[in-house]
Amino acid sequence: MQNSLIDTYKRHINYLRISITDRCNLRCIYCAPGMPIKKMPHESILRYEEILRLVRIGARLGITKVRVTGGEPLVRKGCCDFLEKLTRIRQLADISLTTNGVLLKRHLPRLYEIGIRRLNISMDTRSPEKYKKITGIPAFDRVWGSIHTAMEMGFSPIKLNVVALNGINDNELADLARLTFSYPLHVRFIEQMPFGNQPPETRQPLLAPDIRSRIESIAPLFPVSREANDGPARRYRFSAAPGEIGFIAAVSQHFCEQCNRLRLTADGRLRPCLLSDQSLDIKTALRNGAADDTLAGIFLSAVASKPRKHGLRCGCTPPSGQMGAIGG
Ligand code: SAM
């Protein structure tokens, strides 16, 4: 199929990340630091049928890969039914879920049954106490239990998202990397991106070269060759380890020139760049009865307005929205 979603810089946009809710059962310190959590009114959140219509239009234009995220996607009722309907959109070759894992265990059998295999689970620490400090909720055992069950059931790849937090989990990054010696997990270290009003002590993010050198203090890392559907992580593994290590250096070594993403926010806006506040309203047209071609036109405009690169390293204002509402 031909991809019509090609931007001004010749990037082919085939990946849609969908935030299905802004609601979350955790309050992670990096997600919307220093901001009151503003909940979107229920009626402004896209209904599943509305999202499915937009995905079908996107798929006809060239979207082949979809990630469902949030907020916390599993707090929204009917998430698995929605995922099942996504699996019936024939152009979609890759459907995955990003979750904090708190509610995951009970949903695993259904997810497996409908054919979802790729999971990204956020877990920034191996310490139950620190987990509570980072997320506000004492749910470490539940999350780690879900990860074990998912591995036993054969979900793969299971990616563990770890945001590297100066002064909080920086002393256990090597320990988290050691998990890959025992489990086939992909542990991905993510540079903290500036969202909300970050407290001054966390304003200097821990950058990938520093994170990497802490991990290489355990053992040498060997690069893993890239695959066609790879995301922005630079992939490595320790010799003979079943798992992998990844680095997502959105701040220090941006990967904008390979960016193939568009985001659909929970309240129905197409967001061309995670790190820019610019977005296009597609919900109003959708709810006013617009034809598929009109909605397709909004997809094309969103792609056409994708910036060449984000402005984090050139002094531009960081995004003001809440990560939870955008989807990460
Ligand atoms: N609730 C789900 C979860 O926790 O995975 C999905 C939503 S969450 C916003 C998606 C991802 O964004 C998570 O892996 C989270 O760690 C990451 N994230 C949130 N705020 C971030 C920040 N300021 N910098 C880097 N990553 C961030």
Tab-separated table of C-alpha atoms in Angstrom, residues 20-21 23-25 48 68-80 83 97-108 111 119 146:
chain	number	residue	atom	x	y	z
A	20	ILE	CA	-7.507	6.647	24.946
A	21	THR	CA	-7.849	8.448	28.285
A	23	ARG	CA	-7.131	9.332	33.544
A	24	CYS	CA	-4.424	7.480	35.414
A	25	ASN	CA	-4.272	5.431	38.599
A	48	TYR	CA	-14.051	4.193	20.969
A	68	VAL	CA	-2.526	2.392	22.649
A	69	THR	CA	-1.544	4.474	25.638
A	70	GLY	CA	-2.923	7.061	28.055
A	71	GLY	CA	-3.195	8.223	30.895
A	72	GLU	CA	-3.469	4.612	31.863
A	73	PRO	CA	-5.278	2.786	29.065
A	74	LEU	CA	-6.415	-0.089	31.289
A	75	VAL	CA	-8.415	2.227	33.566
A	76	ARG	CA	-10.761	2.928	30.661
A	77	LYS	CA	-13.613	0.437	30.548
A	78	GLY	CA	-13.707	-1.633	27.385
A	79	CYS	CA	-10.009	-1.181	26.512
A	80	CYS	CA	-9.575	-4.832	25.483
A	83	LEU	CA	-8.010	-3.393	21.076
A	97	LEU	CA	-0.052	-1.352	24.507
A	98	THR	CA	1.798	0.929	26.937
A	99	THR	CA	0.672	0.465	30.525
A	100	ASN	CA	1.878	1.034	34.050
A	101	GLY	CA	1.048	-2.616	34.721
A	102	VAL	CA	-1.020	-2.024	37.861
A	103	LEU	CA	-4.206	-3.520	36.364
A	104	LEU	CA	-2.478	-5.627	33.758
A	105	LYS	CA	-2.570	-9.103	35.292
A	106	ARG	CA	-6.320	-9.597	35.046
A	107	HIS	CA	-6.331	-8.424	31.411
A	108	LEU	CA	-3.460	-10.621	30.204
A	111	LEU	CA	-4.962	-9.546	25.520
A	119	LEU	CA	3.732	-4.699	25.830
A	146	SER	CA	2.115	-8.785	36.117
